[in-house]
Amino acid sequence: MNPISKVVRSSRPIYKKLSTTATLAAPKPIPTTGLCFELNDEQKALQDLARKFTKEEIIPVAAQYDKTGEYPWPIVKKAWELGLMNGHIPEHCGGMGLGVMESGGMGNFGVFDECLSAEEFAFGCSGITTAIGGTSLGGCVSISPILEALTKLTGGLELGVFDGCMVAEELAYGCTGIMTAMEASGLGQTPVIIAGNKEQQKKYLGRLIDEPLVAAYGVTEPGAGSDVAGIKTRAEKKGDEWILNGQKMWITNGGVANWYFVLARTNPDPKCPASKAFTGFIVEREWAGVTPGRKEQNMGQRASDTRGITFEDVRIPKENVLIGEGAGFKIAMGAFDKTRPPVAAGATGLAQRALYEATRYSLERKTFGVPIAQHQAVAFLLADMAIGVETARLAWQRSAWMVDHGQKNTVMASVAKCHASEIANKAASDAVQVFGGNGFNTEYPVEKLMRDAKIYQIYEGTSQIQRLIISREILTAAKQTNA
């Protein structure tokens, strides 16, 4: 029995309930009208576990990891032992298959729970959080064409988003760098979860359950960030193998991952549409020709491992192709609809931490004989931060809920990612303002939050790209309505 199974079947109340559907608490009645924002008992237990883990394991060491830039392996291993990682991996691979929300609160463990944990982790250190773990505009009911096609090809999806986001928010509250280290592994896993066959899933997802290992997502290149179609990395078929050559850049977990999802051009014709020009591969880090570069020294989220990777005549067996030749672009883009909600949840966790630190400081710091919280200028800053946190949380919750219900969430995923990213940056900046001169000093926690927040507007699609996606969907829907 692998470690996750042991944890799931242990006496710990939360995981004991997860071991079999027969042990789950009976769902509570859900109102026939309106919305229910109450978490069920299992989700509350998972949230409490992630929050306790963040408080005891992440927050005390977040500043040290930020200074050293070391990868938080001890934290990752403890999170793995508790089952806070890989919960969305299908059950047939040894995971818990956390997923679809049902009646009675927010439902069973899915993306929502992981996002809550991510927020808590980021509260301690957003860099650590990243190390661990992307129509119609109203009531979208159509299934994403990409995910619908992948579902038909792979026999269904078991990946849940809501519960995962719940966990992500909690972890990000502690440290978004550590949370990113963990959450980036989930990004690398997602293409295999949504597009891998049973053998690929068992081999590559199963090993992440059996050992505290992580994966990585290899798409971005030195000359291709937002312009994914501009990727230059190429793979040429020779017999039963593919020969991979090229470079990737800004790959989180690049130097520590056991394996990567790699997107490469397989059709050399520049006129070939992106939807058919690229293929997705599973590439192991220890294979000959795979060379991770130096660890990048970033402004924030320093606990996460970010590197470039060079591929030189890497031999990939045909068994490591996802779905088939030409399906890579759809797989890569389909993954973002599932991974952007957790990113938004992580940003929400950071914003919540900024609000907490600013509120606590405003009650302690006195000017003109009273705590600065009594000055309207400061009180209004706190109010604006609270408004931002609440709306960011609602955005990721809806986008995650839509994924778990098989609805197209492309617009809402972009709304959540863009809005939460900007809320995190504003909240962190306002927290520094509340702290005044002290906020500019490394002895206080808010300057780190400000450094950690910026990347949320850049990775997993910049804020500008999110606006482009949203605007295109709006215009397309309007044209169809007027047609």
Tab-separated table of C-alpha atoms in Angstrom:
chain	number	residue	atom	x	y	z
A	1	MET	CA	0.000	0.000	0.000
A	2	ASN	CA	1.498	3.349	-1.010
A	3	PRO	CA	1.881	6.223	1.494
A	4	ILE	CA	-1.149	8.139	0.238
A	5	SER	CA	-3.382	5.095	0.630
A	6	LYS	CA	-2.077	4.619	4.158
A	7	VAL	CA	-2.865	8.229	4.977
A	8	VAL	CA	-6.277	8.045	3.366
A	9	ARG	CA	-7.145	4.963	5.362
A	10	SER	CA	-5.636	6.200	8.609
A	11	SER	CA	-7.529	7.267	11.693
A	12	ARG	CA	-7.299	10.917	10.729
A	13	PRO	CA	-10.971	11.948	10.405
A	14	ILE	CA	-10.632	13.798	7.121
A	15	TYR	CA	-8.865	11.051	5.219
A	16	LYS	CA	-10.832	8.274	6.827
A	17	LYS	CA	-13.907	9.856	5.300
A	18	LEU	CA	-12.195	9.965	1.948
A	19	SER	CA	-11.207	6.283	1.866
A	20	THR	CA	-14.540	5.110	0.476
A	21	THR	CA	-17.754	6.708	-0.625
A	22	ALA	CA	-19.543	4.650	2.005
A	23	THR	CA	-17.828	6.619	4.768
A	24	LEU	CA	-18.668	10.064	3.428
A	25	ALA	CA	-21.126	12.046	5.479
A	26	ALA	CA	-24.607	12.184	4.044
A	27	PRO	CA	-24.959	15.312	1.906
A	28	LYS	CA	-26.854	18.159	3.477
A	29	PRO	CA	-29.985	19.416	1.742
A	30	ILE	CA	-29.206	22.202	-0.673
A	31	PRO	CA	-31.630	25.082	-1.236
A	32	THR	CA	-33.775	24.681	-4.334
A	33	THR	CA	-33.274	28.345	-5.145
A	34	GLY	CA	-30.322	30.644	-4.818
A	35	LEU	CA	-26.761	29.651	-3.961
A	36	CYS	CA	-25.112	27.826	-1.066
A	37	PHE	CA	-21.695	29.063	0.041
A	38	GLU	CA	-21.252	26.638	2.927
A	39	LEU	CA	-18.400	24.110	2.837
A	40	ASN	CA	-19.321	20.571	3.785
A	41	ASP	CA	-17.757	18.851	6.804
A	42	GLU	CA	-15.065	17.099	4.784
A	43	GLN	CA	-13.995	20.322	3.113
A	44	LYS	CA	-13.892	22.132	6.431
A	45	ALA	CA	-11.670	19.377	7.813
A	46	LEU	CA	-9.351	19.591	4.806
A	47	GLN	CA	-9.228	23.366	5.067
A	48	ASP	CA	-8.385	23.122	8.768
A	49	LEU	CA	-5.633	20.605	8.009
A	50	ALA	CA	-4.104	22.843	5.344
A	51	ARG	CA	-4.393	25.875	7.623
A	52	LYS	CA	-2.715	24.067	10.511
A	53	PHE	CA	0.034	22.801	8.215
A	54	THR	CA	0.615	26.327	6.953
A	55	LYS	CA	0.780	27.785	10.447
A	56	GLU	CA	3.093	25.117	11.864
A	57	GLU	CA	5.267	24.156	8.897
A	58	ILE	CA	5.346	27.009	6.372
A	59	ILE	CA	5.099	30.369	8.115
A	60	PRO	CA	7.990	29.707	10.542
A	61	VAL	CA	10.437	28.977	7.686
A	62	ALA	CA	9.073	31.093	4.825
A	63	ALA	CA	11.439	34.026	5.372
A	64	GLN	CA	14.458	31.719	5.491
A	65	TYR	CA	13.566	30.039	2.190
A	66	ASP	CA	13.028	33.477	0.687
A	67	LYS	CA	16.557	34.483	1.705
A	68	THR	CA	18.342	31.298	0.642
A	69	GLY	CA	16.297	30.432	-2.434
A	70	GLU	CA	16.551	26.762	-1.533
A	71	TYR	CA	13.897	24.381	-2.786
A	72	PRO	CA	11.574	23.514	0.140
A	73	TRP	CA	11.954	19.738	-0.061
A	74	PRO	CA	11.239	19.213	3.672
A	75	ILE	CA	7.926	21.079	3.302
A	76	VAL	CA	7.042	19.279	0.085
A	77	LYS	CA	7.719	15.888	1.669
A	78	LYS	CA	5.581	16.675	4.711
A	79	ALA	CA	2.747	17.905	2.501
A	80	TRP	CA	3.057	14.696	0.457
A	81	GLU	CA	2.919	12.559	3.598
A	82	LEU	CA	-0.269	14.322	4.731
A	83	GLY	CA	-1.908	13.965	1.334
A	84	LEU	CA	-1.968	17.717	0.654
A	85	MET	CA	-0.358	17.073	-2.723
A	86	ASN	CA	-1.591	15.018	-5.680
A	87	GLY	CA	-5.150	14.721	-4.377
A	88	HIS	CA	-6.528	15.182	-7.893
A	89	ILE	CA	-4.600	12.214	-9.327
A	90	PRO	CA	-7.070	9.485	-10.423
A	91	GLU	CA	-7.803	6.669	-8.012
A	92	HIS	CA	-6.555	3.985	-10.401
A	93	CYS	CA	-3.102	5.577	-10.081
A	94	GLY	CA	-3.231	5.505	-6.286
A	95	GLY	CA	-4.583	9.022	-5.845
A	96	MET	CA	-7.838	10.174	-4.305
A	97	GLY	CA	-9.427	11.463	-7.499
A	98	LEU	CA	-10.679	14.566	-5.694
A	99	GLY	CA	-13.289	16.075	-7.880
A	100	VAL	CA	-16.863	16.704	-8.757
A	101	MET	CA	-18.776	18.892	-6.356
A	102	GLU	CA	-22.063	17.468	-5.197
A	103	SER	CA	-25.027	18.686	-3.214
A	104	GLY	CA	-24.437	19.691	0.373
A	105	GLY	CA	-22.160	22.685	0.607
A	106	MET	CA	-19.421	23.094	-1.957
A	107	GLY	CA	-19.314	19.348	-2.554
A	108	ASN	CA	-16.689	16.665	-2.133
A	109	PHE	CA	-12.965	17.218	-2.466
A	110	GLY	CA	-12.174	18.807	-5.793
A	111	VAL	CA	-10.365	21.865	-7.094
A	112	PHE	CA	-12.043	24.020	-4.469
A	113	ASP	CA	-10.302	22.331	-1.545
A	114	GLU	CA	-6.877	22.565	-3.176
A	115	CYS	CA	-7.359	26.291	-3.751
A	116	LEU	CA	-8.173	26.855	-0.084
A	117	SER	CA	-4.940	25.139	0.870
A	118	ALA	CA	-3.023	27.194	-1.637
A	119	GLU	CA	-4.298	30.396	-0.065
A	120	GLU	CA	-3.149	29.249	3.367
A	121	PHE	CA	0.287	28.218	2.053
A	122	ALA	CA	0.774	31.556	0.371
A	123	PHE	CA	-0.040	33.279	3.660
A	124	GLY	CA	3.249	31.838	4.910
A	125	CYS	CA	5.225	32.127	1.679
A	126	SER	CA	3.938	32.334	-1.878
A	127	GLY	CA	7.177	30.923	-3.278
A	128	ILE	CA	6.808	27.744	-1.246
A	129	THR	CA	3.178	27.390	-2.237
A	130	THR	CA	4.018	27.466	-5.914
A	131	ALA	CA	6.489	24.656	-5.393
A	132	ILE	CA	3.817	22.333	-4.079
A	133	GLY	CA	0.839	21.771	-6.364
A	134	GLY	CA	-5.241	27.522	-15.933
A	135	THR	CA	-18.985	30.718	-24.545
A	136	SER	CA	-21.566	32.369	-22.846
A	137	LEU	CA	-20.816	34.803	-20.059
A	138	GLY	CA	-23.643	34.026	-17.702
A	139	GLY	CA	-24.414	30.566	-16.358
A	140	CYS	CA	-22.113	28.962	-18.934
A	141	VAL	CA	-23.519	25.528	-19.573
A	142	SER	CA	-21.594	24.364	-22.625
A	143	ILE	CA	-18.648	22.023	-22.141
A	144	SER	CA	-15.274	23.361	-23.283
A	145	PRO	CA	-14.657	21.972	-26.796
A	146	ILE	CA	-11.085	21.103	-25.884
A	147	LEU	CA	-11.973	19.260	-22.697
A	148	GLU	CA	-14.944	17.629	-24.387
A	149	ALA	CA	-12.670	16.228	-27.086
A	150	LEU	CA	-10.123	15.071	-24.527
A	151	THR	CA	-12.841	13.419	-22.475
A	152	LYS	CA	-13.953	11.387	-25.477
A	153	LEU	CA	-10.382	10.356	-26.221
A	154	THR	CA	-9.396	9.410	-22.680
A	155	GLY	CA	-12.634	8.034	-21.294
A	156	GLY	CA	-13.483	10.774	-18.828
A	157	LEU	CA	-11.781	13.112	-16.349
A	158	GLU	CA	-11.300	12.589	-12.640
A	159	LEU	CA	-9.480	15.839	-11.929
A	160	GLY	CA	-11.337	18.054	-9.478
A	161	VAL	CA	-10.533	21.731	-9.202
A	162	PHE	CA	-12.629	23.266	-6.425
A	163	ASP	CA	-11.113	21.357	-3.512
A	164	GLY	CA	-7.627	21.799	-4.916
A	165	CYS	CA	-8.130	25.554	-5.062
A	166	MET	CA	-9.302	25.553	-1.475
A	167	VAL	CA	-6.037	23.925	-0.415
A	168	ALA	CA	-4.023	26.239	-2.663
A	169	GLU	CA	-5.484	29.343	-1.031
A	170	GLU	CA	-4.608	28.098	2.427
A	171	LEU	CA	-1.037	27.226	1.477
A	172	ALA	CA	-0.498	30.498	-0.353
A	173	TYR	CA	-1.518	32.348	2.804
A	174	GLY	CA	1.664	30.975	4.314
A	175	CYS	CA	4.019	31.433	1.373
A	176	THR	CA	3.205	31.641	-2.319
A	177	GLY	CA	6.748	30.603	-3.215
A	178	ILE	CA	6.377	27.306	-1.380
A	179	MET	CA	2.830	26.935	-2.668
A	180	THR	CA	4.048	27.508	-6.220
A	181	ALA	CA	6.675	24.818	-5.818
A	182	MET	CA	3.893	22.377	-4.991
A	183	GLU	CA	1.200	23.703	-7.318
A	184	ALA	CA	3.548	23.730	-10.326
A	185	SER	CA	3.712	19.966	-10.032
A	186	GLY	CA	-0.052	19.916	-10.484
A	187	LEU	CA	0.310	21.988	-13.654
A	188	GLY	CA	2.783	19.450	-15.011
A	189	GLN	CA	0.447	16.596	-14.100
A	190	THR	CA	-2.679	18.086	-15.656
A	191	PRO	CA	-1.893	17.252	-19.316
A	192	VAL	CA	-1.302	13.628	-18.304
A	193	ILE	CA	-4.504	13.564	-16.263
A	194	ILE	CA	-6.689	14.970	-19.043
A	195	ALA	CA	-4.955	13.356	-22.035
A	196	GLY	CA	-2.824	10.424	-20.862
A	197	ASN	CA	-3.843	6.819	-21.386
A	198	LYS	CA	-4.086	4.414	-18.442
A	199	GLU	CA	-0.525	3.157	-18.888
A	200	GLN	CA	0.944	6.674	-19.014
A	201	GLN	CA	-1.060	7.762	-16.005
A	202	LYS	CA	-0.116	4.734	-13.947
A	203	LYS	CA	3.579	5.079	-14.777
A	204	TYR	CA	4.034	8.814	-14.346
A	205	LEU	CA	1.263	9.854	-11.968
A	206	GLY	CA	1.644	6.695	-9.930
A	207	ARG	CA	5.271	7.407	-9.103
A	208	LEU	CA	4.266	10.784	-7.643
A	209	ILE	CA	1.984	8.895	-5.274
A	210	ASP	CA	4.602	6.290	-4.364
A	211	GLU	CA	7.370	8.828	-3.673
A	212	PRO	CA	7.580	12.551	-2.839
A	213	LEU	CA	8.416	13.579	-6.409
A	214	VAL	CA	7.229	16.533	-8.495
A	215	ALA	CA	6.502	17.216	-12.165
A	216	ALA	CA	6.891	20.326	-14.342
A	217	TYR	CA	5.172	21.981	-17.300
A	218	GLY	CA	7.532	22.783	-20.177
A	219	VAL	CA	5.946	25.147	-22.692
A	220	THR	CA	7.465	28.648	-22.340
A	221	GLU	CA	10.619	29.404	-24.342
A	222	PRO	CA	13.085	32.318	-24.550
A	223	GLY	CA	11.152	33.658	-27.548
A	224	ALA	CA	7.703	32.264	-26.863
A	225	GLY	CA	5.818	33.215	-23.731
A	226	SER	CA	2.288	34.440	-24.353
A	227	ASP	CA	2.753	33.497	-28.019
A	228	VAL	CA	2.594	29.735	-27.516
A	229	ALA	CA	2.283	29.201	-31.271
A	230	GLY	CA	5.775	30.679	-31.616
A	231	ILE	CA	7.456	27.692	-29.951
A	232	LYS	CA	10.694	26.637	-31.685
A	233	THR	CA	11.440	23.390	-29.837
A	234	ARG	CA	11.079	20.595	-32.379
A	235	ALA	CA	10.600	16.856	-32.340
A	236	GLU	CA	11.289	14.676	-35.367
A	237	LYS	CA	9.955	11.162	-35.704
A	238	LYS	CA	12.486	8.428	-36.412
A	239	GLY	CA	11.122	4.908	-36.340
A	240	ASP	CA	9.461	4.227	-33.009
A	241	GLU	CA	11.066	7.272	-31.375
A	242	TRP	CA	10.950	11.032	-31.467
A	243	ILE	CA	14.135	13.128	-31.361
A	244	LEU	CA	13.650	16.310	-29.325
A	245	ASN	CA	15.768	19.459	-29.681
A	246	GLY	CA	15.229	22.933	-28.296
A	247	GLN	CA	15.102	25.133	-25.211
A	248	LYS	CA	12.498	25.954	-22.607
A	249	MET	CA	12.630	28.902	-20.210
A	250	TRP	CA	11.077	29.948	-16.892
A	251	ILE	CA	10.120	26.381	-16.045
A	252	THR	CA	8.982	26.090	-12.416
A	253	ASN	CA	10.415	22.924	-10.814
A	254	GLY	CA	12.743	22.738	-13.830
A	255	GLY	CA	15.727	21.520	-11.832
A	256	VAL	CA	13.912	19.227	-9.399
A	257	ALA	CA	11.094	17.618	-11.401
A	258	ASN	CA	11.166	13.890	-12.040
A	259	TRP	CA	9.526	14.420	-15.433
A	260	TYR	CA	8.165	17.182	-17.653
A	261	PHE	CA	5.243	17.758	-19.965
A	262	VAL	CA	6.941	19.213	-23.048
A	263	LEU	CA	5.221	20.891	-25.986
A	264	ALA	CA	7.160	20.710	-29.255
A	265	ARG	CA	6.509	21.473	-32.908
A	266	THR	CA	6.248	18.280	-34.937
A	267	ASN	CA	4.985	19.749	-38.212
A	268	PRO	CA	7.715	21.912	-39.788
A	269	ASP	CA	5.298	23.641	-42.174
A	270	PRO	CA	4.916	27.243	-40.895
A	271	LYS	CA	1.465	27.377	-42.491
A	272	CYS	CA	0.218	24.453	-40.422
A	273	PRO	CA	-2.329	25.690	-37.847
A	274	ALA	CA	-1.265	25.559	-34.200
A	275	SER	CA	-4.061	23.114	-33.460
A	276	LYS	CA	-2.231	20.503	-35.548
A	277	ALA	CA	1.410	21.613	-35.490
A	278	PHE	CA	2.392	20.639	-31.954
A	279	THR	CA	2.649	17.412	-29.984
A	280	GLY	CA	2.749	16.847	-26.232
A	281	PHE	CA	5.394	14.561	-24.754
A	282	ILE	CA	6.303	13.167	-21.345
A	283	VAL	CA	10.054	13.622	-20.886
A	284	GLU	CA	12.055	12.332	-17.926
A	285	ARG	CA	14.656	14.659	-16.421
A	286	GLU	CA	17.319	11.945	-16.179
A	287	TRP	CA	17.223	11.050	-19.865
A	288	ALA	CA	20.357	11.678	-21.926
A	289	GLY	CA	20.318	15.104	-23.549
A	290	VAL	CA	18.129	16.803	-20.921
A	291	THR	CA	20.071	19.610	-19.231
A	292	PRO	CA	18.445	21.947	-16.682
A	293	GLY	CA	20.095	25.374	-16.524
A	294	ARG	CA	21.028	27.474	-13.512
A	295	LYS	CA	18.405	28.426	-10.954
A	296	GLU	CA	17.105	31.894	-11.770
A	297	GLN	CA	17.369	34.583	-9.084
A	298	ASN	CA	13.887	36.054	-9.132
A	299	MET	CA	12.360	39.088	-7.436
A	300	GLY	CA	9.856	37.015	-5.507
A	301	GLN	CA	8.574	33.500	-4.873
A	302	ARG	CA	12.191	32.500	-4.396
A	303	ALA	CA	11.426	29.141	-2.812
A	304	SER	CA	10.216	27.865	-6.180
A	305	ASP	CA	12.798	26.433	-8.586
A	306	THR	CA	12.759	28.310	-11.908
A	307	ARG	CA	15.169	27.350	-14.693
A	308	GLY	CA	15.708	27.017	-18.395
A	309	ILE	CA	16.002	23.514	-19.856
A	310	THR	CA	17.951	22.421	-22.925
A	311	PHE	CA	16.979	19.357	-24.948
A	312	GLU	CA	19.666	17.982	-27.248
A	313	ASP	CA	18.839	14.902	-29.320
A	314	VAL	CA	16.618	13.543	-26.553
A	315	ARG	CA	15.157	10.187	-27.588
A	316	ILE	CA	11.491	9.893	-26.653
A	317	PRO	CA	9.704	6.542	-27.051
A	318	LYS	CA	6.413	6.647	-28.937
A	319	GLU	CA	4.700	5.471	-25.746
A	320	ASN	CA	5.354	8.916	-24.253
A	321	VAL	CA	3.255	10.819	-26.789
A	322	LEU	CA	0.007	12.173	-25.324
A	323	ILE	CA	-3.028	11.180	-27.441
A	324	GLY	CA	-1.159	11.409	-30.738
A	325	GLU	CA	0.792	13.581	-33.121
A	326	GLY	CA	-0.661	17.074	-33.474
A	327	ALA	CA	-2.771	17.054	-30.297
A	328	GLY	CA	-0.294	18.964	-28.121
A	329	PHE	CA	-1.611	22.500	-28.489
A	330	LYS	CA	-5.147	21.510	-27.488
A	331	ILE	CA	-3.799	19.602	-24.494
A	332	ALA	CA	-1.631	22.508	-23.340
A	333	MET	CA	-4.448	25.041	-23.680
A	334	GLY	CA	-7.019	22.712	-22.143
A	335	ALA	CA	-4.837	22.401	-19.068
A	336	PHE	CA	-5.008	26.148	-18.401
A	337	ASP	CA	-8.770	26.118	-17.860
A	338	LYS	CA	-8.115	23.762	-14.963
A	339	THR	CA	-4.944	25.336	-13.577
A	340	ARG	CA	-5.822	29.033	-13.662
A	341	PRO	CA	-8.395	28.734	-10.850
A	342	PRO	CA	-5.726	27.387	-8.423
A	343	VAL	CA	-3.422	30.243	-9.440
A	344	ALA	CA	-6.230	32.686	-8.667
A	345	ALA	CA	-6.746	30.937	-5.337
A	346	GLY	CA	-3.066	31.337	-4.511
A	347	ALA	CA	-3.247	35.054	-5.283
A	348	THR	CA	-6.283	35.280	-3.024
A	349	GLY	CA	-4.321	33.633	-0.227
A	350	LEU	CA	-1.573	36.222	-0.559
A	351	ALA	CA	-4.120	39.056	-0.499
A	352	GLN	CA	-5.721	37.572	2.619
A	353	ARG	CA	-2.304	37.484	4.307
A	354	ALA	CA	-1.672	41.114	3.349
A	355	LEU	CA	-5.007	42.109	4.896
A	356	TYR	CA	-4.223	40.174	8.069
A	357	GLU	CA	-0.779	41.728	8.512
A	358	ALA	CA	-2.016	45.254	7.765
A	359	THR	CA	-4.969	44.926	10.132
A	360	ARG	CA	-2.864	43.612	12.983
A	361	TYR	CA	-0.238	46.319	12.515
A	362	SER	CA	-2.855	49.082	12.308
A	363	LEU	CA	-4.180	48.091	15.728
A	364	GLU	CA	-0.707	48.153	17.297
A	365	ARG	CA	0.890	51.179	15.656
A	366	LYS	CA	-0.127	54.531	17.173
A	367	THR	CA	0.055	58.056	15.790
A	368	PHE	CA	-1.400	61.193	17.322
A	369	GLY	CA	-2.194	59.184	20.424
A	370	VAL	CA	-4.433	56.540	18.801
A	371	PRO	CA	-3.980	53.330	16.779
A	372	ILE	CA	-3.678	54.172	13.088
A	373	ALA	CA	-6.696	51.931	12.445
A	374	GLN	CA	-8.799	54.765	13.846
A	375	HIS	CA	-7.669	57.077	11.059
A	376	GLN	CA	-10.150	56.908	8.197
A	377	ALA	CA	-7.398	56.917	5.566
A	378	VAL	CA	-6.025	53.655	6.969
A	379	ALA	CA	-9.420	52.130	7.734
A	380	PHE	CA	-10.526	52.658	4.141
A	381	LEU	CA	-7.402	50.906	2.866
A	382	LEU	CA	-8.304	47.895	4.995
A	383	ALA	CA	-11.886	47.997	3.719
A	384	ASP	CA	-10.742	48.051	0.104
A	385	MET	CA	-8.419	45.123	0.768
A	386	ALA	CA	-11.278	43.132	2.294
A	387	ILE	CA	-13.508	43.875	-0.698
A	388	GLY	CA	-10.774	42.649	-3.009
A	389	VAL	CA	-10.184	39.434	-1.077
A	390	GLU	CA	-13.866	38.526	-1.034
A	391	THR	CA	-14.438	39.189	-4.732
A	392	ALA	CA	-11.244	37.360	-5.732
A	393	ARG	CA	-12.346	34.345	-3.712
A	394	LEU	CA	-15.769	34.330	-5.339
A	395	ALA	CA	-14.133	34.485	-8.766
A	396	TRP	CA	-11.899	31.453	-8.256
A	397	GLN	CA	-14.720	29.550	-6.587
A	398	ARG	CA	-17.035	30.001	-9.543
A	399	SER	CA	-14.384	29.149	-12.138
A	400	ALA	CA	-13.401	26.019	-10.195
A	401	TRP	CA	-17.022	25.021	-9.670
A	402	MET	CA	-17.623	25.244	-13.410
A	403	VAL	CA	-14.740	22.881	-14.160
A	404	ASP	CA	-16.002	20.320	-11.684
A	405	HIS	CA	-19.448	20.468	-13.304
A	406	GLY	CA	-18.172	20.003	-16.838
A	407	GLN	CA	-19.003	23.547	-17.892
A	408	LYS	CA	-16.893	25.709	-20.130
A	409	ASN	CA	-14.951	28.003	-17.813
A	410	THR	CA	-12.501	29.680	-20.188
A	411	VAL	CA	-13.865	33.167	-19.528
A	412	MET	CA	-14.311	32.708	-15.791
A	413	ALA	CA	-10.851	31.144	-15.443
A	414	SER	CA	-9.391	34.246	-17.081
A	415	VAL	CA	-11.594	36.550	-15.005
A	416	ALA	CA	-10.504	34.808	-11.809
A	417	LYS	CA	-6.824	34.720	-12.702
A	418	CYS	CA	-6.718	38.355	-13.843
A	419	HIS	CA	-8.817	39.768	-10.999
A	420	ALA	CA	-7.148	37.814	-8.184
A	421	SER	CA	-3.685	38.650	-9.528
A	422	GLU	CA	-4.397	42.358	-9.497
A	423	ILE	CA	-6.086	42.189	-6.105
A	424	ALA	CA	-2.995	40.454	-4.702
A	425	ASN	CA	-0.731	43.190	-6.031
A	426	LYS	CA	-2.935	46.010	-4.768
A	427	ALA	CA	-3.414	44.395	-1.362
A	428	ALA	CA	0.314	43.832	-0.941
A	429	SER	CA	1.089	47.402	-1.999
A	430	ASP	CA	-1.549	48.810	0.350
A	431	ALA	CA	-0.202	46.670	3.189
A	432	VAL	CA	3.239	48.197	2.675
A	433	GLN	CA	1.597	51.631	2.753
A	434	VAL	CA	-0.110	50.852	6.054
A	435	PHE	CA	3.235	49.801	7.518
A	436	GLY	CA	4.826	53.027	6.293
A	437	GLY	CA	8.620	53.040	6.506
A	438	ASN	CA	8.584	49.703	8.293
A	439	GLY	CA	6.858	48.150	5.299
A	440	PHE	CA	9.911	48.925	3.181
A	441	ASN	CA	12.143	46.968	5.555
A	442	THR	CA	12.888	43.253	5.294
A	443	GLU	CA	12.342	42.793	9.035
A	444	TYR	CA	8.623	43.085	8.385
A	445	PRO	CA	6.597	40.563	6.331
A	446	VAL	CA	4.790	42.780	3.849
A	447	GLU	CA	7.691	43.671	1.540
A	448	LYS	CA	7.995	39.979	0.704
A	449	LEU	CA	4.289	39.850	-0.098
A	450	MET	CA	4.746	42.727	-2.516
A	451	ARG	CA	7.649	40.971	-4.261
A	452	ASP	CA	5.811	37.661	-4.376
A	453	ALA	CA	2.615	39.176	-5.765
A	454	LYS	CA	4.002	40.579	-9.013
A	455	ILE	CA	4.506	37.244	-10.768
A	456	TYR	CA	0.783	36.514	-10.494
A	457	GLN	CA	0.224	39.123	-13.209
A	458	ILE	CA	2.730	37.335	-15.444
A	459	TYR	CA	2.785	33.542	-15.217
A	460	GLU	CA	0.040	31.207	-16.461
A	461	GLY	CA	-0.943	33.928	-18.917
A	462	THR	CA	-0.340	37.633	-18.300
A	463	SER	CA	-3.138	39.930	-17.191
A	464	GLN	CA	-3.139	41.352	-20.711
A	465	ILE	CA	-3.592	37.886	-22.230
A	466	GLN	CA	-6.487	37.234	-19.841
A	467	ARG	CA	-8.149	40.437	-21.014
A	468	LEU	CA	-7.577	39.384	-24.612
A	469	ILE	CA	-9.262	36.032	-23.963
A	470	ILE	CA	-12.196	37.668	-22.177
A	471	SER	CA	-12.715	40.359	-24.817
A	472	ARG	CA	-12.608	37.849	-27.669
A	473	GLU	CA	-15.220	35.692	-25.964
A	474	ILE	CA	-17.445	38.734	-25.393
A	475	LEU	CA	-17.191	39.833	-29.015
A	476	THR	CA	-17.699	36.324	-30.366
A	477	ALA	CA	-20.807	35.854	-28.230
A	478	ALA	CA	-22.157	39.242	-29.346
A	479	LYS	CA	-21.633	38.439	-33.030
A	480	GLN	CA	-23.366	35.090	-32.642
A	481	THR	CA	-26.293	36.775	-30.898
A	482	ASN	CA	-26.665	39.332	-33.684
A	483	ALA	CA	-26.262	36.785	-36.471
